[in-house]
Tab-separated table of C-alpha atoms and ligand atoms in Angstrom:
chain	number	residue	atom	x	y	z
A	27	MET	CA	20.425	80.302	-56.936
A	28	MET	CA	17.514	81.380	-54.788
A	29	SER	CA	17.142	79.674	-51.492
A	30	TYR	CA	15.011	79.562	-48.356
A	31	PRO	CA	12.479	81.038	-47.783
A	32	THR	CA	11.811	81.562	-51.517
A	33	GLN	CA	12.585	77.939	-52.238
A	34	ARG	CA	10.608	75.451	-50.165
A	35	PRO	CA	10.983	71.969	-51.708
A	36	ARG	CA	8.517	70.638	-49.144
A	37	ARG	CA	5.694	72.381	-51.053
A	38	LEU	CA	5.905	69.593	-53.631
A	39	ARG	CA	5.696	66.833	-51.025
A	40	ARG	CA	2.560	67.850	-49.166
A	41	SER	CA	0.019	65.547	-50.754
A	42	GLU	CA	0.026	62.367	-52.795
A	43	THR	CA	-1.563	64.280	-55.667
A	44	ILE	CA	1.280	66.740	-55.948
A	45	ARG	CA	3.895	64.059	-55.289
A	46	ARG	CA	2.445	62.059	-58.134
A	47	LEU	CA	2.594	65.055	-60.468
A	48	VAL	CA	6.291	65.645	-59.892
A	49	ARG	CA	7.378	62.017	-59.631
A	50	GLU	CA	10.382	61.380	-61.866
A	51	THR	CA	10.154	57.602	-62.048
A	52	HIS	CA	7.207	55.334	-62.670
A	53	LEU	CA	6.708	51.696	-61.858
A	54	SER	CA	4.143	49.558	-63.581
A	55	PRO	CA	3.496	45.806	-63.890
A	56	SER	CA	4.513	46.238	-67.534
A	57	ASN	CA	8.100	46.826	-66.330
A	58	LEU	CA	8.214	43.445	-64.610
A	59	ILE	CA	9.258	39.924	-65.586
A	60	GLU	CA	8.590	37.015	-63.213
A	61	PRO	CA	11.209	34.232	-63.054
A	62	LEU	CA	9.655	30.752	-62.870
A	63	PHE	CA	11.118	27.267	-62.312
A	64	VAL	CA	9.741	24.470	-64.498
A	65	CYS	CA	10.025	20.796	-63.594
A	66	THR	CA	8.728	17.583	-65.121
A	67	GLY	CA	5.613	15.740	-63.950
A	68	GLU	CA	2.057	16.866	-63.419
A	69	GLY	CA	0.347	18.734	-60.625
A	70	VAL	CA	3.725	19.601	-59.066
A	71	ARG	CA	3.900	22.772	-56.990
A	72	ARG	CA	6.965	22.279	-54.763
A	73	PRO	CA	7.810	25.170	-52.407
A	74	ILE	CA	11.381	26.521	-52.484
A	75	ALA	CA	12.644	26.776	-48.908
A	76	ALA	CA	14.772	29.930	-49.095
A	77	MET	CA	12.321	31.697	-51.429
A	78	PRO	CA	8.955	31.749	-49.654
A	79	GLY	CA	6.138	32.195	-52.172
A	80	CYS	CA	8.172	30.650	-55.042
A	81	PHE	CA	7.688	27.129	-56.355
A	82	GLN	CA	9.059	24.540	-58.726
A	83	LEU	CA	6.115	24.070	-61.078
A	84	SER	CA	5.195	21.390	-63.555
A	85	VAL	CA	3.963	22.667	-66.923
A	86	ASP	CA	0.242	22.430	-66.042
A	87	GLU	CA	0.776	24.392	-62.809
A	88	LEU	CA	2.939	26.904	-64.632
A	89	VAL	CA	0.187	27.566	-67.164
A	90	ARG	CA	-2.223	28.199	-64.290
A	91	GLU	CA	0.259	30.520	-62.538
A	92	CYS	CA	0.651	32.609	-65.704
A	93	ARG	CA	-3.077	33.295	-65.860
A	94	ASP	CA	-2.745	35.509	-62.748
A	95	LEU	CA	0.375	37.170	-64.122
A	96	THR	CA	-1.243	38.126	-67.424
A	97	SER	CA	-4.385	39.439	-65.770
A	98	LEU	CA	-2.218	41.611	-63.514
A	99	GLY	CA	-0.525	43.151	-66.564
A	100	ILE	CA	2.926	41.656	-65.997
A	101	SER	CA	4.811	41.715	-69.300
A	102	GLY	CA	6.441	38.343	-69.234
A	103	VAL	CA	8.099	35.411	-67.551
A	104	ILE	CA	11.604	33.966	-67.713
A	105	LEU	CA	11.849	30.200	-67.455
A	106	PHE	CA	14.492	28.043	-65.756
A	107	GLY	CA	14.402	24.284	-66.244
A	108	LEU	CA	14.826	21.350	-63.884
A	109	PRO	CA	15.564	18.412	-66.178
A	110	ASP	CA	15.205	14.758	-65.169
A	111	SER	CA	18.746	13.906	-66.149
A	112	LYS	CA	22.067	15.706	-66.366
A	113	ASP	CA	25.376	14.909	-68.056
A	114	PRO	CA	28.847	16.486	-68.282
A	115	GLU	CA	27.963	18.390	-71.467
A	116	GLY	CA	24.548	19.730	-70.495
A	117	ALA	CA	22.912	18.157	-73.553
A	118	ALA	CA	19.404	18.338	-72.064
A	119	ALA	CA	19.469	22.141	-72.323
A	120	ALA	CA	18.534	21.858	-76.006
A	121	ASP	CA	16.003	19.034	-75.577
A	122	PRO	CA	12.835	19.997	-77.483
A	123	GLN	CA	10.951	17.650	-75.111
A	124	GLY	CA	12.527	19.152	-71.963
A	125	PRO	CA	10.549	21.074	-69.343
A	126	VAL	CA	11.416	24.545	-70.662
A	127	ALA	CA	10.581	23.806	-74.307
A	128	THR	CA	7.370	22.030	-73.310
A	129	ALA	CA	6.367	24.918	-71.090
A	130	LEU	CA	7.110	27.480	-73.810
A	131	THR	CA	4.868	25.679	-76.280
A	132	ALA	CA	2.028	25.436	-73.756
A	133	LEU	CA	2.333	29.082	-72.710
A	134	ARG	CA	2.604	30.334	-76.310
A	135	ARG	CA	-0.663	28.596	-77.122
A	136	GLU	CA	-2.463	29.823	-73.994
A	137	TYR	CA	-1.177	33.428	-73.759
A	138	PRO	CA	-0.295	34.852	-77.183
A	139	SER	CA	0.718	38.267	-75.844
A	140	LEU	CA	2.764	37.223	-72.802
A	141	SER	CA	6.476	37.787	-73.445
A	142	LEU	CA	8.173	34.406	-73.050
A	143	TRP	CA	11.818	34.553	-72.052
A	144	ALA	CA	14.045	31.502	-71.891
A	145	ASP	CA	17.175	31.677	-69.761
A	146	VAL	CA	19.977	30.097	-71.775
A	147	CYS	CA	22.636	28.406	-69.668
A	148	LEU	CA	24.015	24.931	-69.112
A	149	CYS	CA	24.422	24.931	-65.316
A	150	GLU	CA	20.979	23.421	-64.699
A	151	TYR	CA	21.835	20.646	-67.182
A	152	THR	CA	25.439	19.692	-66.394
A	153	ASP	CA	26.060	17.086	-63.688
A	154	HIS	CA	28.915	19.217	-62.287
A	155	GLY	CA	26.761	22.377	-62.188
A	156	HIS	CA	29.110	24.624	-64.162
A	157	CYS	CA	27.814	26.775	-67.013
A	158	GLY	CA	29.582	24.798	-69.763
A	159	PRO	CA	31.511	21.559	-70.403
A	160	LEU	CA	34.794	21.180	-68.529
A	161	THR	CA	38.309	20.905	-69.866
A	162	THR	CA	41.780	20.652	-68.424
A	163	GLY	CA	43.912	23.527	-69.593
A	164	PRO	CA	47.583	23.392	-70.633
A	165	ASP	CA	48.419	24.480	-67.077
A	166	GLY	CA	46.614	21.425	-65.656
A	167	ARG	CA	43.703	23.416	-64.253
A	168	THR	CA	40.072	22.425	-64.694
A	169	ASP	CA	38.097	25.132	-66.413
A	170	VAL	CA	34.879	25.645	-68.334
A	171	ASP	CA	35.572	25.145	-72.025
A	172	ASN	CA	34.364	28.438	-73.466
A	173	ASP	CA	34.371	27.498	-77.135
A	174	ARG	CA	32.776	24.091	-76.606
A	175	ALA	CA	29.975	25.735	-74.595
A	176	LEU	CA	29.098	28.105	-77.461
A	177	PRO	CA	27.420	25.696	-79.925
A	178	ARG	CA	25.539	24.058	-77.030
A	179	LEU	CA	24.214	27.423	-75.915
A	180	ALA	CA	23.265	28.275	-79.496
A	181	ASN	CA	21.415	24.961	-79.905
A	182	ALA	CA	19.511	25.586	-76.688
A	183	ALA	CA	18.571	29.118	-77.805
A	184	VAL	CA	17.268	27.842	-81.151
A	185	ALA	CA	15.306	25.037	-79.437
A	186	TYR	CA	13.623	27.561	-77.124
A	187	ALA	CA	12.868	29.923	-80.003
A	188	GLN	CA	11.288	27.113	-82.016
A	189	ALA	CA	9.275	26.036	-78.964
A	190	GLY	CA	7.782	29.519	-78.558
A	191	ALA	CA	10.223	31.858	-76.793
A	192	ASP	CA	10.247	35.398	-78.123
A	193	VAL	CA	13.265	36.299	-76.001
A	194	VAL	CA	16.380	34.276	-75.215
A	195	ALA	CA	18.581	35.374	-72.350
A	196	PRO	CA	22.083	33.866	-72.201
A	197	SER	CA	23.281	33.910	-68.572
A	198	ASP	CA	26.429	31.793	-68.886
A	199	MET	CA	29.034	34.592	-69.314
A	200	MET	CA	31.024	32.725	-71.973
A	201	ASP	CA	32.941	35.023	-74.327
A	202	GLY	CA	31.338	35.379	-77.745
A	203	ARG	CA	28.047	33.683	-76.959
A	204	VAL	CA	25.793	36.522	-78.050
A	205	GLY	CA	27.247	36.552	-81.557
A	206	VAL	CA	27.076	32.774	-81.895
A	207	ILE	CA	23.475	32.696	-80.656
A	208	ARG	CA	22.447	35.565	-82.978
A	209	ARG	CA	23.918	33.772	-85.972
A	210	ALA	CA	22.272	30.458	-85.040
A	211	LEU	CA	18.875	32.122	-84.595
A	212	ASP	CA	19.210	33.949	-87.907
A	213	ASP	CA	20.285	30.756	-89.690
A	214	ALA	CA	17.198	29.050	-88.264
A	215	GLY	CA	15.053	31.814	-89.763
A	216	ARG	CA	14.420	33.446	-86.384
A	217	THR	CA	15.677	36.967	-86.949
A	218	ASP	CA	12.617	38.019	-84.920
A	219	VAL	CA	13.807	36.544	-81.614
A	220	VAL	CA	15.184	39.097	-79.141
A	221	ILE	CA	18.435	38.552	-77.259
A	222	VAL	CA	18.649	39.882	-73.722
A	223	SER	CA	22.208	39.271	-72.662
A	224	TYR	CA	23.199	38.965	-69.048
A	225	ALA	CA	26.040	41.280	-70.048
A	226	ALA	CA	27.278	42.293	-66.606
A	227	LYS	CA	26.702	39.255	-64.458
A	228	TYR	CA	28.712	39.192	-61.274
A	229	ALA	CA	30.043	36.209	-59.320
A	230	SER	CA	27.650	36.875	-56.463
A	231	GLY	CA	26.731	35.261	-53.173
A	232	PHE	CA	23.234	36.629	-53.744
A	233	TYR	CA	22.446	33.692	-56.066
A	234	GLY	CA	22.463	31.190	-53.173
A	235	PRO	CA	18.705	30.515	-52.915
A	236	PHE	CA	18.366	30.233	-56.711
A	237	ARG	CA	20.934	27.459	-56.909
A	238	ASP	CA	18.829	25.391	-54.511
A	239	ALA	CA	15.682	26.250	-56.471
A	240	ALA	CA	17.230	25.292	-59.810
A	241	GLY	CA	19.547	22.548	-58.529
A	242	SER	CA	22.444	24.338	-60.216
A	243	ALA	CA	25.065	24.826	-57.492
A	244	PRO	CA	28.525	23.923	-58.830
A	245	ALA	CA	29.655	20.546	-57.447
A	246	PHE	CA	33.171	21.972	-56.924
A	247	GLY	CA	34.803	25.356	-57.155
A	248	ASP	CA	32.863	28.496	-57.996
A	249	ARG	CA	31.930	30.673	-60.972
A	250	ARG	CA	34.610	33.327	-60.569
A	251	GLY	CA	36.404	32.066	-63.661
A	252	TYR	CA	33.553	33.294	-65.864
A	253	GLN	CA	31.269	35.621	-63.889
A	254	MET	CA	32.547	39.111	-63.062
A	255	ASP	CA	34.478	40.273	-60.029
A	256	PRO	CA	32.175	42.404	-57.800
A	257	ALA	CA	35.026	44.906	-57.458
A	258	ASN	CA	34.841	45.872	-61.146
A	259	GLY	CA	32.636	48.543	-62.686
A	260	ARG	CA	34.509	49.584	-65.821
A	261	GLU	CA	34.753	45.970	-66.906
A	262	ALA	CA	30.944	45.863	-66.939
A	263	LEU	CA	30.917	48.620	-69.540
A	264	ARG	CA	33.339	46.626	-71.673
A	265	GLU	CA	31.152	43.527	-71.388
A	266	VAL	CA	28.080	45.541	-72.384
A	267	ALA	CA	29.883	47.094	-75.371
A	268	LEU	CA	30.957	43.642	-76.593
A	269	ASP	CA	27.481	42.145	-76.247
A	270	LEU	CA	25.855	45.057	-78.074
A	271	ASP	CA	28.427	44.700	-80.794
A	272	GLU	CA	27.603	40.991	-81.109
A	273	GLY	CA	23.901	41.740	-81.459
A	274	ALA	CA	22.310	41.964	-78.009
A	275	ASP	CA	19.032	43.908	-78.116
A	276	ILE	CA	18.733	44.466	-74.367
A	277	VAL	CA	21.506	44.218	-71.782
A	278	MET	CA	21.140	43.042	-68.222
A	279	VAL	CA	22.937	43.829	-64.997
A	280	LYS	CA	22.782	41.214	-62.271
A	281	PRO	CA	22.377	41.325	-59.290
A	282	ALA	CA	20.497	44.617	-59.048
A	283	LEU	CA	20.637	46.181	-55.612
A	284	ALA	CA	24.322	46.151	-54.775
A	285	TYR	CA	25.079	47.054	-58.425
A	286	LEU	CA	22.854	50.080	-59.063
A	287	ASP	CA	25.910	52.152	-59.976
A	288	VAL	CA	26.501	49.710	-62.818
A	289	VAL	CA	22.861	49.943	-63.935
A	290	TYR	CA	23.163	53.725	-63.943
A	291	GLN	CA	26.411	53.775	-65.889
A	292	VAL	CA	25.177	51.309	-68.486
A	293	LYS	CA	22.001	53.341	-68.996
A	294	THR	CA	23.779	56.688	-69.299
A	295	ARG	CA	26.655	55.409	-71.397
A	296	PHE	CA	24.766	53.288	-73.931
A	297	GLY	CA	21.164	54.488	-73.833
A	298	VAL	CA	19.895	51.042	-74.840
A	299	PRO	CA	17.125	49.168	-73.028
A	300	VAL	CA	18.505	47.908	-69.725
A	301	ALA	CA	17.210	45.075	-67.560
A	302	ALA	CA	18.185	44.462	-63.942
A	303	TYR	CA	17.772	41.155	-62.134
A	304	ASN	CA	16.532	41.529	-58.557
A	305	VAL	CA	17.974	38.129	-57.630
A	306	SER	CA	16.994	35.337	-55.263
A	307	GLY	CA	19.192	36.489	-52.366
A	308	GLU	CA	17.772	40.004	-52.543
A	309	TYR	CA	14.294	38.501	-52.412
A	310	ALA	CA	15.192	36.131	-49.567
A	311	MET	CA	16.626	38.935	-47.413
A	312	ILE	CA	13.412	40.930	-47.569
A	313	LYS	CA	11.240	37.858	-47.030
A	314	ALA	CA	13.278	36.751	-44.012
A	315	ALA	CA	13.320	40.176	-42.387
A	316	ALA	CA	9.587	40.592	-42.980
A	317	ALA	CA	8.861	37.146	-41.523
A	318	ASN	CA	10.653	38.286	-38.379
A	319	GLY	CA	8.611	41.469	-38.264
A	320	TRP	CA	11.753	43.552	-38.825
A	321	LEU	CA	10.741	45.181	-42.122
A	322	ASP	CA	7.470	46.108	-43.788
A	323	GLU	CA	7.542	43.754	-46.772
A	324	SER	CA	5.136	45.588	-49.090
A	325	ARG	CA	6.754	48.924	-48.501
A	326	ILE	CA	10.309	47.680	-48.986
A	327	MET	CA	9.325	45.719	-52.082
A	328	ILE	CA	7.886	48.752	-53.853
A	329	GLU	CA	10.718	51.011	-52.668
A	330	THR	CA	13.291	48.539	-53.964
A	331	LEU	CA	11.661	48.266	-57.372
A	332	PHE	CA	11.331	52.055	-57.681
A	333	CYS	CA	15.009	52.486	-56.877
A	334	ILE	CA	16.061	49.941	-59.500
A	335	ARG	CA	13.959	51.871	-62.023
A	336	ARG	CA	15.419	55.210	-60.856
A	337	ALA	CA	18.944	53.888	-61.406
A	338	GLY	CA	18.062	53.303	-65.060
A	339	ALA	CA	16.514	49.869	-65.481
A	340	ASP	CA	13.666	49.737	-67.976
A	341	ILE	CA	12.879	46.142	-67.093
A	342	ILE	CA	13.114	44.360	-63.734
A	343	LEU	CA	13.246	40.602	-63.344
A	344	THR	CA	11.891	39.981	-59.867
A	345	TYR	CA	10.323	37.247	-57.750
A	346	PHE	CA	8.154	40.065	-56.368
A	347	ALA	CA	6.489	40.665	-59.757
A	348	LYS	CA	3.114	39.202	-58.843
A	349	ALA	CA	2.966	40.700	-55.344
A	350	ALA	CA	4.126	44.090	-56.612
A	351	ALA	CA	1.636	44.088	-59.487
A	352	ARG	CA	-1.153	43.401	-56.977
A	353	LEU	CA	-0.052	46.358	-54.847
A	354	LEU	CA	0.244	48.636	-57.879
A	355	ALA	CA	-3.236	47.717	-59.144
B	678	LIG	C1	22.172	30.534	-64.434
B	678	LIG	C2	21.531	31.591	-63.627
B	678	LIG	C3	21.708	31.901	-62.264
B	678	LIG	C4	20.785	32.908	-61.949
B	678	LIG	C5	20.109	33.201	-63.137
B	678	LIG	N1	20.612	32.408	-64.158
B	678	LIG	C6	22.561	31.276	-61.239
B	678	LIG	C7	24.016	31.405	-61.281
B	678	LIG	O1	24.609	32.078	-62.108
B	678	LIG	O2	24.617	30.732	-60.435
B	678	LIG	C8	20.565	33.524	-60.595
B	678	LIG	C9	19.214	34.095	-60.348
B	678	LIG	C10	18.887	34.394	-58.923
B	678	LIG	O3	19.720	34.290	-57.994
B	678	LIG	O4	17.742	34.780	-58.692
B	678	LIG	N2	23.498	30.694	-64.751
């Protein structure tokens, strides 16, 4: 190996032109998906306290918001619903008249080429805030009933597909849900609908602001009985293998920043399209520090997104999508 003074790596850093030529990773609005919160009503644009710049939007406002996103070249949006009523089973998740289904139909009509993703989970629809119906196990403990959640998740996925979603993204972490959803979509004649599974979804404190935004905080306990332990990396690879086996087209790692090793391993091991979710807490940290004048928001935003791409994510779900696309333009 030759070294200094023959080798001078700084030569390739001296101007933006040369840096651009040797850049290994690229970031474009087409890599980005914007998460949006849909509520009922009309003309609603309710700010979310811990996520400055994000709103709960009624369908009409959501349609308007997506005009900017499409003109900026952002590939798609993922929708989360705020229903008017909740019950122990989360029945409203599959309501074809619910906010998500209504929004999907409106967006499909207005923006034929925008990729429409529907998050599939029950926690926004159950009155206890867990990701499936509850049961009391033989040991007397309350738990989410995995196998009773599955048909409900499948019904929701089919309802979203029929309303206009081209991607469904199960985020519940129940065992076997990808296979059950794939079969239900196929039986409904929707072999065309893509499944992005939240394959490695960790039980993370970084979801705090989201749970206020989506009204989905569990009323008791936590999600550690179904979401993954942050201490585990190898288990993520097992989860990904299972979901791919069941028919997932794209796998997701969530959160992104504290889990870039997982993103990297999934990408190198499986070589399939990988998405990473730059979650609400990661967004809130940057926003809060920037509001205090402690960090340069634009710079950190772009740096963060580049690093998620460098780790191996093809797709990034981020509340920064619109702001980043503006900066990249
Ligand atoms: C629903 C869901 C959550 C997020 C995405 N889908 C919340 C959770 O699991 O508690 C979090 C997204 C974010 O924090 O930005 N299960």
